[in-house]
Short mmCIF file of C-alpha atoms and ligand atoms in Angstrom, two decimals:
data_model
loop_
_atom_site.label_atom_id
_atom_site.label_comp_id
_atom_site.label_asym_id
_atom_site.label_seq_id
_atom_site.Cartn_x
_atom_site.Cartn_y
_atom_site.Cartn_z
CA UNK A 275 106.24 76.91 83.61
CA UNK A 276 102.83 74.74 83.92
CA UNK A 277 99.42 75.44 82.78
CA UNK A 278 96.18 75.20 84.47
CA UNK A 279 95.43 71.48 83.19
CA UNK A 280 99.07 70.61 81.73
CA UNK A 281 100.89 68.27 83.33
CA UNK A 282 104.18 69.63 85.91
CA UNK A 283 107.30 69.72 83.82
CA UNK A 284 109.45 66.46 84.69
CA UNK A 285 112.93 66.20 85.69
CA UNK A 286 115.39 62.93 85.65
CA UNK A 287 116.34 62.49 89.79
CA UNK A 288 119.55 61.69 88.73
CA UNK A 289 120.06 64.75 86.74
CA UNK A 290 118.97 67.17 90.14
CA UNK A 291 121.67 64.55 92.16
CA UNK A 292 124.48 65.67 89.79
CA UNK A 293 123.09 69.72 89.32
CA UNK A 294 124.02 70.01 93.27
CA UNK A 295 126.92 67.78 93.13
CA UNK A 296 128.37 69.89 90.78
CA UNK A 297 127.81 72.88 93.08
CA UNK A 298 124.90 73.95 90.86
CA UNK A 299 121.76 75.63 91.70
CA UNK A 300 118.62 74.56 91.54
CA UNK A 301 115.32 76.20 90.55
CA UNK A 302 112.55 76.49 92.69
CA UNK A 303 110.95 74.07 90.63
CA UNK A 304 113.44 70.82 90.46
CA UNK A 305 113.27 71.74 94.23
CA UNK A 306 109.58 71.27 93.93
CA UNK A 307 110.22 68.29 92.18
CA UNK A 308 112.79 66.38 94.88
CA UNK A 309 110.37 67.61 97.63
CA UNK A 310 107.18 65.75 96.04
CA UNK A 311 108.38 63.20 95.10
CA UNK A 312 110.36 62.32 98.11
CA UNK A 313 106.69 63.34 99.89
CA UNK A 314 104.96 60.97 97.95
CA UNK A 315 107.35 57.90 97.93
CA UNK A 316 108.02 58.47 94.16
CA UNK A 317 111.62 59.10 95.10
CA UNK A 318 113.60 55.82 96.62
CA UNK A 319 115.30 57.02 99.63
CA UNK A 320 118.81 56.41 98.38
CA UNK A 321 118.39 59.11 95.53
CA UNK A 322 116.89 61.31 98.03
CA UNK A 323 119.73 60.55 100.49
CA UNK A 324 122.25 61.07 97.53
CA UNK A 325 120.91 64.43 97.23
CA UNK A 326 120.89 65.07 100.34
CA UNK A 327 124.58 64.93 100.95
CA UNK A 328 125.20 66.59 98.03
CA UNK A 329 123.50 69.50 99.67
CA UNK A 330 125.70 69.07 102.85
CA UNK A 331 129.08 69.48 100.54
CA UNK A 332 127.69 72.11 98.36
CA UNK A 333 125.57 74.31 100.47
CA UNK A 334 122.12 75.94 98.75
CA UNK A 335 121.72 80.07 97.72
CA UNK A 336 119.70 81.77 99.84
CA UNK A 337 116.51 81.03 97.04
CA UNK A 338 117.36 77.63 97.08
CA UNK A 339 116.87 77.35 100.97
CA UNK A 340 113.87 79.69 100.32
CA UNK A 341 112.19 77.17 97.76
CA UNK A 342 113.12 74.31 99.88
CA UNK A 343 111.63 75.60 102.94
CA UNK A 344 108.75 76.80 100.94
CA UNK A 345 108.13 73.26 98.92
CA UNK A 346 108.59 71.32 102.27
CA UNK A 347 105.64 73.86 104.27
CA UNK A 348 103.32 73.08 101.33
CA UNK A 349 103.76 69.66 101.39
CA UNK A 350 101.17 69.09 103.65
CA UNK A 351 98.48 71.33 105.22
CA UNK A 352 99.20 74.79 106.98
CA UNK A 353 97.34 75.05 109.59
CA UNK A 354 94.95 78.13 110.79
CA UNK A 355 94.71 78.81 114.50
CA UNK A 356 93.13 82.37 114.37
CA UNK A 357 89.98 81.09 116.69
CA UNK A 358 91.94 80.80 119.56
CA UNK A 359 91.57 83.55 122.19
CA UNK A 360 95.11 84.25 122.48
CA UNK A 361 98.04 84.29 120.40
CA UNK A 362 100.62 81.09 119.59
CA UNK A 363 103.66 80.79 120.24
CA UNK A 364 106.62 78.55 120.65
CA UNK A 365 110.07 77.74 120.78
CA UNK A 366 112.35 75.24 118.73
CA UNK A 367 115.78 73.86 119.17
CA UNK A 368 118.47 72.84 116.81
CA UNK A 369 119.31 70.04 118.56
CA UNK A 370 121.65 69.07 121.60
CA UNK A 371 122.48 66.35 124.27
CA UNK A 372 120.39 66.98 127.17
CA UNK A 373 118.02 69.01 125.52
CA UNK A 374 115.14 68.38 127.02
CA UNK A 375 113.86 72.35 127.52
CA UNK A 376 110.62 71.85 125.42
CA UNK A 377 108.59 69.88 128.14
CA UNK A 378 109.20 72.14 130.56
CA UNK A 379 108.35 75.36 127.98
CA UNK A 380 105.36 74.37 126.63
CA UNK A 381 103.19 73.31 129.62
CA UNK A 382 105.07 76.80 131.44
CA UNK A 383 103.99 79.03 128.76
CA UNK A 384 100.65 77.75 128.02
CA UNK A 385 100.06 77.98 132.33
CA UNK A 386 101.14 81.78 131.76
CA UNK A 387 97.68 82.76 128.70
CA UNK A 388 99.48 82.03 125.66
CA UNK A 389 98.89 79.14 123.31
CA UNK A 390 102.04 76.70 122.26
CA UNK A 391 101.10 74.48 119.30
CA UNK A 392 104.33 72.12 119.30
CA UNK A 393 105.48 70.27 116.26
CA UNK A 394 108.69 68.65 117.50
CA UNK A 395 110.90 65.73 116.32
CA UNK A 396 112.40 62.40 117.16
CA UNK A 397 116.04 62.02 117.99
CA UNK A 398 118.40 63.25 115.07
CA UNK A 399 122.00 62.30 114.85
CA UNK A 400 123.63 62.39 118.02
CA UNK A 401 121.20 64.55 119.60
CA UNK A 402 118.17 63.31 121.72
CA UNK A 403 114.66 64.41 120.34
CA UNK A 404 111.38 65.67 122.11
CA UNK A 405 109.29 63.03 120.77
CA UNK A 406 111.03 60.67 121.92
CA UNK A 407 111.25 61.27 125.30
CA UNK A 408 107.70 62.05 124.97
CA UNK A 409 106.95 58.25 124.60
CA UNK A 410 108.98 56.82 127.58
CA UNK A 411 105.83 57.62 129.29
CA UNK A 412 103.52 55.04 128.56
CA UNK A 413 100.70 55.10 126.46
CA UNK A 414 101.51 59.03 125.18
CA UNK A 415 100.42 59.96 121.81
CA UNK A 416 102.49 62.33 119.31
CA UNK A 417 100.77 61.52 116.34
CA UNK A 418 97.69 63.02 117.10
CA UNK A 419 95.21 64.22 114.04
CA UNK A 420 94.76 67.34 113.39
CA UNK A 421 91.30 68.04 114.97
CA UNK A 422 92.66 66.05 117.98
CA UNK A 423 95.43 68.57 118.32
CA UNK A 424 93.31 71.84 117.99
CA UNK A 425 90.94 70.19 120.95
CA UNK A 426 94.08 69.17 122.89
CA UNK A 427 95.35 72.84 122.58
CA UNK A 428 92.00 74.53 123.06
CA UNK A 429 91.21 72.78 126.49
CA UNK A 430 95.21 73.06 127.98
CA UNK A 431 96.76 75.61 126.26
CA UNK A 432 99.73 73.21 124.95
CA UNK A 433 99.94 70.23 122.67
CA UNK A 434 102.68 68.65 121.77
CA UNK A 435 103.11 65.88 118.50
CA UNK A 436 104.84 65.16 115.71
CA UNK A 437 105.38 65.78 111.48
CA UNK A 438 102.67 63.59 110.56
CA UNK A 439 101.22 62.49 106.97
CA UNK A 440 99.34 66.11 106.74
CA UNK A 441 101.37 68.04 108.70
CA UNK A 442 105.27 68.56 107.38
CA UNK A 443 105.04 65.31 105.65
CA UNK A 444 108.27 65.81 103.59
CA UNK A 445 109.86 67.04 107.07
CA UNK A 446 108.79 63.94 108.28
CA UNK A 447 110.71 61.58 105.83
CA UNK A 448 113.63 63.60 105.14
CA UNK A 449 114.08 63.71 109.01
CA UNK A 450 114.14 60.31 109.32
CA UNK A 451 116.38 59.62 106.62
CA UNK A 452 118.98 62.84 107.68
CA UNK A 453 119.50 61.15 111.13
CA UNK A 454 120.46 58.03 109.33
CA UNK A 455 122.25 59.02 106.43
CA UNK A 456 125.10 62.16 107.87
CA UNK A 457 122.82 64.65 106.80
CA UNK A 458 122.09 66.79 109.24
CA UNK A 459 124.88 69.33 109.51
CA UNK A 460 123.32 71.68 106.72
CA UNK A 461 122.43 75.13 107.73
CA UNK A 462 119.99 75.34 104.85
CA UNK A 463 118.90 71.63 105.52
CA UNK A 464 118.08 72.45 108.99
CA UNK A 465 116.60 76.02 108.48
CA UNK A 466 114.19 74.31 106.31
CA UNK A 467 113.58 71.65 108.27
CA UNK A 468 112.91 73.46 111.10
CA UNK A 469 111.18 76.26 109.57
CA UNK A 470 108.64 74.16 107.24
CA UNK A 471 107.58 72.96 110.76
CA UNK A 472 107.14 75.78 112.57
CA UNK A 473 105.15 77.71 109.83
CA UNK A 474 103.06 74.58 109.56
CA UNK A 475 101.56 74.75 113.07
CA UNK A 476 99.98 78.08 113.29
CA UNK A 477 102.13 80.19 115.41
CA UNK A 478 102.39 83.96 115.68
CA UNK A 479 106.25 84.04 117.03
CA UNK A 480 108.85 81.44 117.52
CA UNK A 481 111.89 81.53 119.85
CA UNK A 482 114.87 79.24 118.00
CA UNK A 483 117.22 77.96 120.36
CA UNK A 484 120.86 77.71 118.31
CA UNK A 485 123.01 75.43 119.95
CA UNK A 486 126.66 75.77 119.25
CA UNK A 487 130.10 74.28 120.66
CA UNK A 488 130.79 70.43 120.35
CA UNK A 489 127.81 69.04 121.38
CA UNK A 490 125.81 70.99 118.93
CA UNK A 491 125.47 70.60 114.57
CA UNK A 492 127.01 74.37 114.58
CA UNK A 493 130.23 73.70 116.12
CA UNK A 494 131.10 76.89 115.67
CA UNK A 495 129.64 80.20 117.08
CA UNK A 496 129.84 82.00 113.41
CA UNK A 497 128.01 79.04 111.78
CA UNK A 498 125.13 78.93 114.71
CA UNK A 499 125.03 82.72 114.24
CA UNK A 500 124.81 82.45 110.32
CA UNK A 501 122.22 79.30 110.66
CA UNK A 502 120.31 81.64 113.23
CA UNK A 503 120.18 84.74 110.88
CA UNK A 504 118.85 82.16 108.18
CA UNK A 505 115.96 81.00 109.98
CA UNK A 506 115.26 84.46 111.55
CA UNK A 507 114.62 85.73 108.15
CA UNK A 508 112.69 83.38 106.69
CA UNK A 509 110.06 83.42 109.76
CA UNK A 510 110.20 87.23 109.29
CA UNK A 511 109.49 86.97 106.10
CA UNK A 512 106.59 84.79 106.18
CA UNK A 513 105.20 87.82 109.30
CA UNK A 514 106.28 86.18 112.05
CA UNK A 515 107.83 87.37 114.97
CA UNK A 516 111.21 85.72 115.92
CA UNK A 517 114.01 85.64 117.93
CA UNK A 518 117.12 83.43 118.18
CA UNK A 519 119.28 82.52 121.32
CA UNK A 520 122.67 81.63 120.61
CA UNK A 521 123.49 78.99 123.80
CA UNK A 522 126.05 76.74 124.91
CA UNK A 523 125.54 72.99 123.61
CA UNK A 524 129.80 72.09 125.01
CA UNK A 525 128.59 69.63 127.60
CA UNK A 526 125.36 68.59 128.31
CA UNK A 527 122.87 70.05 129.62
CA UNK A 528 121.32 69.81 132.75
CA UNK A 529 123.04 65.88 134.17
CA UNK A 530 120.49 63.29 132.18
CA UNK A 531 120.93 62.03 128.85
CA UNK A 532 118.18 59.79 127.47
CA UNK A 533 114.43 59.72 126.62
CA UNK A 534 112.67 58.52 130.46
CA UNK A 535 116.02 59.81 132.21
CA UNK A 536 115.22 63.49 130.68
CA UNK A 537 111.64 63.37 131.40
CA UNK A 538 112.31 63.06 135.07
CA UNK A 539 114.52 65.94 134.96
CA UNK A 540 111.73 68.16 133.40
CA UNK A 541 109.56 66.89 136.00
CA UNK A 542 112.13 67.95 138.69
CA UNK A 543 112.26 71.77 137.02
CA UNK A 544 108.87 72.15 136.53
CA UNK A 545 108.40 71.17 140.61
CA UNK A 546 110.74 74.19 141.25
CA UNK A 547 114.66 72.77 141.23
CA UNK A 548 116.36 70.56 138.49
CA UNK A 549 119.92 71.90 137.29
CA UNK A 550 120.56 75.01 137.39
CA UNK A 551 121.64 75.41 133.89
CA UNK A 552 118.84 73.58 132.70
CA UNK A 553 116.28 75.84 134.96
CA UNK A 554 118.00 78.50 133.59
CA UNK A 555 117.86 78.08 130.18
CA UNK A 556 114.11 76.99 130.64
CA UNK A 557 113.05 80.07 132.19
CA UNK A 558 115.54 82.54 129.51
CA UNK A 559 113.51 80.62 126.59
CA UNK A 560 110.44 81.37 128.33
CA UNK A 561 110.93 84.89 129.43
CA UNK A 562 111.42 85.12 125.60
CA UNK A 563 107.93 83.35 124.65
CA UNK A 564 106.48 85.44 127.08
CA UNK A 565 107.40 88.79 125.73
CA UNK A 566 107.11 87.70 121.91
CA UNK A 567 103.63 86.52 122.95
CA UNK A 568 102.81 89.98 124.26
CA UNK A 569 102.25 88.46 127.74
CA UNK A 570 105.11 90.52 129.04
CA UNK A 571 106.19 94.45 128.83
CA UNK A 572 110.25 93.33 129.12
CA UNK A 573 112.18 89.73 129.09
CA UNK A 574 113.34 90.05 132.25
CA UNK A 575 109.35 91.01 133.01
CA UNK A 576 108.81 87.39 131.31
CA UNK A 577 111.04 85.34 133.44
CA UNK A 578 109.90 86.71 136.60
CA UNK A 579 106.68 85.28 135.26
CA UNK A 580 107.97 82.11 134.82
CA UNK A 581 109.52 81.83 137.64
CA UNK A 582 105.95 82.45 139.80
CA UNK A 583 104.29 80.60 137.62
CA UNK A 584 106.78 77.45 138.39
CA UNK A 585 106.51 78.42 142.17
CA UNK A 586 102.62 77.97 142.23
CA UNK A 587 102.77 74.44 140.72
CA UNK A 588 100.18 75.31 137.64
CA UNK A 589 103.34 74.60 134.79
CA UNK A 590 103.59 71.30 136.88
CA UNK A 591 99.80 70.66 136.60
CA UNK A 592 99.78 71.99 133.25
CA UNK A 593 102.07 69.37 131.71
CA UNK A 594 100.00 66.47 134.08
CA UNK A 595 97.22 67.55 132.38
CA UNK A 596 98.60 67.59 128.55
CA UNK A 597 99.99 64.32 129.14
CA UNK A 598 96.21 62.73 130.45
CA UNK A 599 95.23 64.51 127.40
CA UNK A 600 97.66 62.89 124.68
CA UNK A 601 96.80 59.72 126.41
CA UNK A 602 100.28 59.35 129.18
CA UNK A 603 99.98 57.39 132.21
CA UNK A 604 99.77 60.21 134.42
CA UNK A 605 100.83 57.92 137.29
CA UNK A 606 104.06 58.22 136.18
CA UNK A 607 103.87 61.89 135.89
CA UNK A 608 102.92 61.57 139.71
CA UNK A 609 105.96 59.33 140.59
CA UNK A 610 108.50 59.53 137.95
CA UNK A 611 110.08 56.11 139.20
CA UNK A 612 107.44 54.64 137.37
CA UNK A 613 109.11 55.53 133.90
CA UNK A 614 111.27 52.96 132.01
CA UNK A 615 114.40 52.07 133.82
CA UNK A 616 116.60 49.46 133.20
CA UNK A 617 117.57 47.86 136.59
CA UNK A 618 121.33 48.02 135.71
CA UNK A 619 124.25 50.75 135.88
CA UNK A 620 128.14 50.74 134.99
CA UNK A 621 129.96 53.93 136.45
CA UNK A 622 132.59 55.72 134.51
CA UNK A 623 135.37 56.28 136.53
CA UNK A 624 137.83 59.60 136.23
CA UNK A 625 141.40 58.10 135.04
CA UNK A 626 142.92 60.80 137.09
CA UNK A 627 142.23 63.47 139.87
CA UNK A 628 141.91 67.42 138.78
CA UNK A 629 139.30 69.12 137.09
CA UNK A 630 137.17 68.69 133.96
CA UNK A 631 138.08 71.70 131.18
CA UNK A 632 136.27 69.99 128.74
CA UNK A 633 133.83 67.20 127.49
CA UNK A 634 133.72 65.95 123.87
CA UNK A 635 129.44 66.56 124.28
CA UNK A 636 128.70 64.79 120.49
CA UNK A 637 130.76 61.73 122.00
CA UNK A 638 128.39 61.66 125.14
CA UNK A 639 125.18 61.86 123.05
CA UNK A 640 126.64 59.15 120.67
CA UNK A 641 127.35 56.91 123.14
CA UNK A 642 123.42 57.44 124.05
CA UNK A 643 122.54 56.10 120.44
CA UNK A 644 124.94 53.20 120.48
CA UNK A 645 122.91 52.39 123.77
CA UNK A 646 120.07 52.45 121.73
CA UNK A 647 118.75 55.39 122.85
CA UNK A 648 118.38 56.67 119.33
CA UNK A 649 118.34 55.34 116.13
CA UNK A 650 121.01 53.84 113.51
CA UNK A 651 118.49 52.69 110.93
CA UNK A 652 115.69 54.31 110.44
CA UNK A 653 113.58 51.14 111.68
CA UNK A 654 115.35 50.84 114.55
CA UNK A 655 113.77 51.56 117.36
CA UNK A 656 114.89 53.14 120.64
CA UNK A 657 114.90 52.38 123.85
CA UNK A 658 113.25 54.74 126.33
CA UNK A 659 115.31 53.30 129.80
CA UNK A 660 118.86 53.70 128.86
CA UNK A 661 120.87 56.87 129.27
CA UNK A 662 123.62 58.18 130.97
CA UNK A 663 123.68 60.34 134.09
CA UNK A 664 126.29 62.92 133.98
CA UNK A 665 127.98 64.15 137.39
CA UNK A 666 130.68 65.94 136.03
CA UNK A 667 130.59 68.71 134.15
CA UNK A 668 133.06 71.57 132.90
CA UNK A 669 134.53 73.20 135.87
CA UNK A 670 133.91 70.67 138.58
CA UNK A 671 136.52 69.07 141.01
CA UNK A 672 136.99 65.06 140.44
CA UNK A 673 139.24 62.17 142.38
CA UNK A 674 141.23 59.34 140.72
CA UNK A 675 138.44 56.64 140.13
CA UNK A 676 135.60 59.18 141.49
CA UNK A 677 132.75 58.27 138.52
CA UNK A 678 132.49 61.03 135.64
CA UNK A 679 129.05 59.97 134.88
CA UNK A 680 126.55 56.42 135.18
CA UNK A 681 125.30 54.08 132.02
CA UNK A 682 121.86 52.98 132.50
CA UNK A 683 121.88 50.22 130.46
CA UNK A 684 120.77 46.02 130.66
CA UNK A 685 124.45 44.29 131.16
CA UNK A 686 127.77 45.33 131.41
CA UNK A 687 128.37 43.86 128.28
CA UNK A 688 126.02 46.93 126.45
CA UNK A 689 127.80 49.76 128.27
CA UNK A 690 131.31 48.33 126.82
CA UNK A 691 131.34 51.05 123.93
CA UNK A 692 129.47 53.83 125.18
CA UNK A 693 131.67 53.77 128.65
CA UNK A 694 135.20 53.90 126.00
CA UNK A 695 133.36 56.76 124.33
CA UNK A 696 132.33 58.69 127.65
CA UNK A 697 135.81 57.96 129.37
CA UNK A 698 137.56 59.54 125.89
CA UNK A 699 135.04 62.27 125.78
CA UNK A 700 136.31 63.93 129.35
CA UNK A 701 139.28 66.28 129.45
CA UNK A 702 140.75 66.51 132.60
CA UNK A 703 143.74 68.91 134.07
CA UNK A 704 145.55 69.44 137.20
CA UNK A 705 144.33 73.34 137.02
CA UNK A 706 140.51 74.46 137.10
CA UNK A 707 139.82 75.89 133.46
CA UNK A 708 139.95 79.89 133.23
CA UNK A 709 136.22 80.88 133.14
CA UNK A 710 132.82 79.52 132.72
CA UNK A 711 131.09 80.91 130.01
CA UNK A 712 126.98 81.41 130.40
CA UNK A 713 124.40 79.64 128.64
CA UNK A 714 123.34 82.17 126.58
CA UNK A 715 125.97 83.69 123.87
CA UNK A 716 123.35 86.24 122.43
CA UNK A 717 120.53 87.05 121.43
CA UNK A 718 119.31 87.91 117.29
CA UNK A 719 116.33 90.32 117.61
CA UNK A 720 115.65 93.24 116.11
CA UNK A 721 114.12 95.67 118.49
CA UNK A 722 113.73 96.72 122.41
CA UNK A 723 113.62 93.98 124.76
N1 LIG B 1020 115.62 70.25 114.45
C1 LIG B 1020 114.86 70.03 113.36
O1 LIG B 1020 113.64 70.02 113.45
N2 LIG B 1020 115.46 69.83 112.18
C2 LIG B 1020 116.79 69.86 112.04
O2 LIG B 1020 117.27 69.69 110.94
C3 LIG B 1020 117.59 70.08 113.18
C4 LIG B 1020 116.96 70.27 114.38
#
């Protein structure tokens, strides 16, 4: 235990490494430890990495994830957003391909009263990440400082950055070195990941949007349910109203997969059509913000909401106007062919005729990465014009040589990998699968909706 004025009690790196290897716990305070010093550089990123898997083979106690969550909020400042006339909320994802609803949510929400101070993050293993896509339209800022972001949110209602080096900083570089290092399928890693975040930025409620199936880091519904439960409790104990959506993450979602390609989808639902999976997920999540937020009696109150709110073209406006804001080129807001593209496409053609009854979705956002729409190394950096446009999904009807989905890439020679990957990813029958399961699994709330 330290004294006021005595140094922190040390601990050997190596010696935490092997504690967790060994399928020990750790104490709050050697969690302290790993968490500063990875914060502060102190730590070289291959002991931190070390641990890191260790963590994914061993799994954390419930006070371990607690601590971690706990050491990671404090690592930077919390911030206080009790001036602002209405309350904060938001919504957070545990990752997918296609998952693009956040740039739709938070310029909807904030158009309906309610605040939504967003601390996202970049693209993390296979899946594609709202920062990202942020910056395939030019000149947009997500590293705003914090005074920058409280003016941002004050004037539109919705602001939407990054961990930076006072907010989440130890989020920020274990991120970054999780996506790189096959790190991220951790419930407690990602509770406390996303959690340290979320707590971070000032909100009153949080909707969590648990992807499971094979396009998600929960491949399976129990885990997703167990990961939700996880991260529903620790925002409930820290007096914050939650709620987590179980939802489908087995093929993509909505038909674009890559940073500009997704932002022109967005732009499409938040003009009134889009996918209909993707609108409908959008306007589930933000019937949900809407009635944590109080600014709704039901959820289905809150989706009619959204859904006149999208009609009269103020979410639209809304996000035009965050963008000008965080410095976009709102030109290309205006005319979304102005994003990145790269000139070039390769088709991937169906093998066979029948239907699709499945999609191998991790396969479909690796083949994204390998593109270089994400990252390998964490200096890499990505590329906001390639992608892959998906036209057939689960359920639908496709001829011998009809194309599956498009590669936006530079050459033919680039797509060579990513098209093997896509072709393998597709399962295709002579019989239509049984049913088509919705979106939305369940929800974890405790109380009347
Ligand atoms: N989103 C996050 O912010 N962190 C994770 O670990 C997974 C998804």
């Amino acid at each position: 235990m330290s004294q006021p004025g005595v140094p922190p009690v040390q601990f050997r790196v190596i010696d935490l490494i092997r504690k967790k290897r060994d399928g020990l716990a750790l104490t709050a305070a050697e969690i302290g430890y790993l968490v500063a010093g990875c914060t502060d550089g102190s730590i070289p990123d291959y002991q931190m990495a070390a641990w890191l898997m260790a963590v994914v083979l061993r799994g954390m106690t419930r006070e371990e994830t607690a601590a971690l969550t706990h050491a990671m909020l404090n690592s930077g400042e919390v911030l206080d957003l009790s001036l602002l006339p209405a309350r904060k909320v938001d919504k957070h994802s545990t990752g997918g391909v296609g998952d693009k609803t956040s740039l739709v949510l938070a310029p909807l929400v904030a158009a309906g009263g309610l605040f939504v101070p967003m601390i996202s993050g970049r693209g993390l293993g296979h899946t594609g990440g709202t920062l990202d896509k942020l910056e395939s339209i030019p000149g947009f800022r997500v590293g705003l400082p914090v005074p920058e972001f409280e003016r941002v949110l004050s004037v539109c209602g919705c602001c939407m950055i990054g961990q930076t080096e006072k907010i989440a900083p130890a989020d920020r570089r274990l991120y970054a070195l999780r996506d790189v290092t096959g790190t991220v399928e951790s419930p407690y890693l990602i509770c406390a990941s996303i959690m340290s975040k979320k707590l971070a930025e000032g909100t009153d409620a949080l909707v969590l949007d648990v992807k499971t199936g094979s396009g998600a880091f929960m491949k399976k519904e129990e885990d997703a349910v167990f990961l939700a439960e996880l991260m529903v409790e620790t925002g409930e104990r820290m007096g914050k109203q939650m709620v987590a959506l179980i939802t489908d993450m087995n093929q993509p979602l909505g038909h674009m997969v890559g940073n500009a390609l997704e932002v022109q989808e967005c732009i499409e639902v938040l003009h009134g059509s889009g996918p209909e999976d993707l609108r409908e997920l959008c306007l589930d999540l933000a019937a949900w913000m809407f009635f944590l937020g109080g600014a709704s009696k039901t959820v289905s109150q809150g989706k009619q909401r959204a859904e006149e709110i999208i009609a009269s073209g103020k979410a639209f406006e809304r996000f035009r106007q965050m963008v000008e804001l965080q410095g976009g080129d709102i030109r290309v807001i205006d005319d979304p062919a102005r994003l990145p593209s790269t000139g070039h496409t390769v088709d991937v053609p169906s093998p066979q005729a029948g239907y699709v009854t499945g999609i191998l979705c991790e396969q479909v956002g690796t083949a994204c990465v390998i593109l270089g729409g994400g990252r390998e190394r964490k200096e890499d950096s990505v590329d906001p014009a390639v992608g892959i446009v998906v036209h057939k999904k689960i359920g639908g009807k496709v001829a011998a040589g009809e194309p599956l989905c498009t590669i936006h890439c530079h050459s033919d020679a680039q797509a060579t990998r990513a098209k093997t990957l896509l072709q393998d990813s597709y399962q295709i029958a002579a019989a239509p699968p049984a049913h088509k399961k919705s979106i939305i699994h369940r929800a974890i709330y405790k109380g009347e909706h």
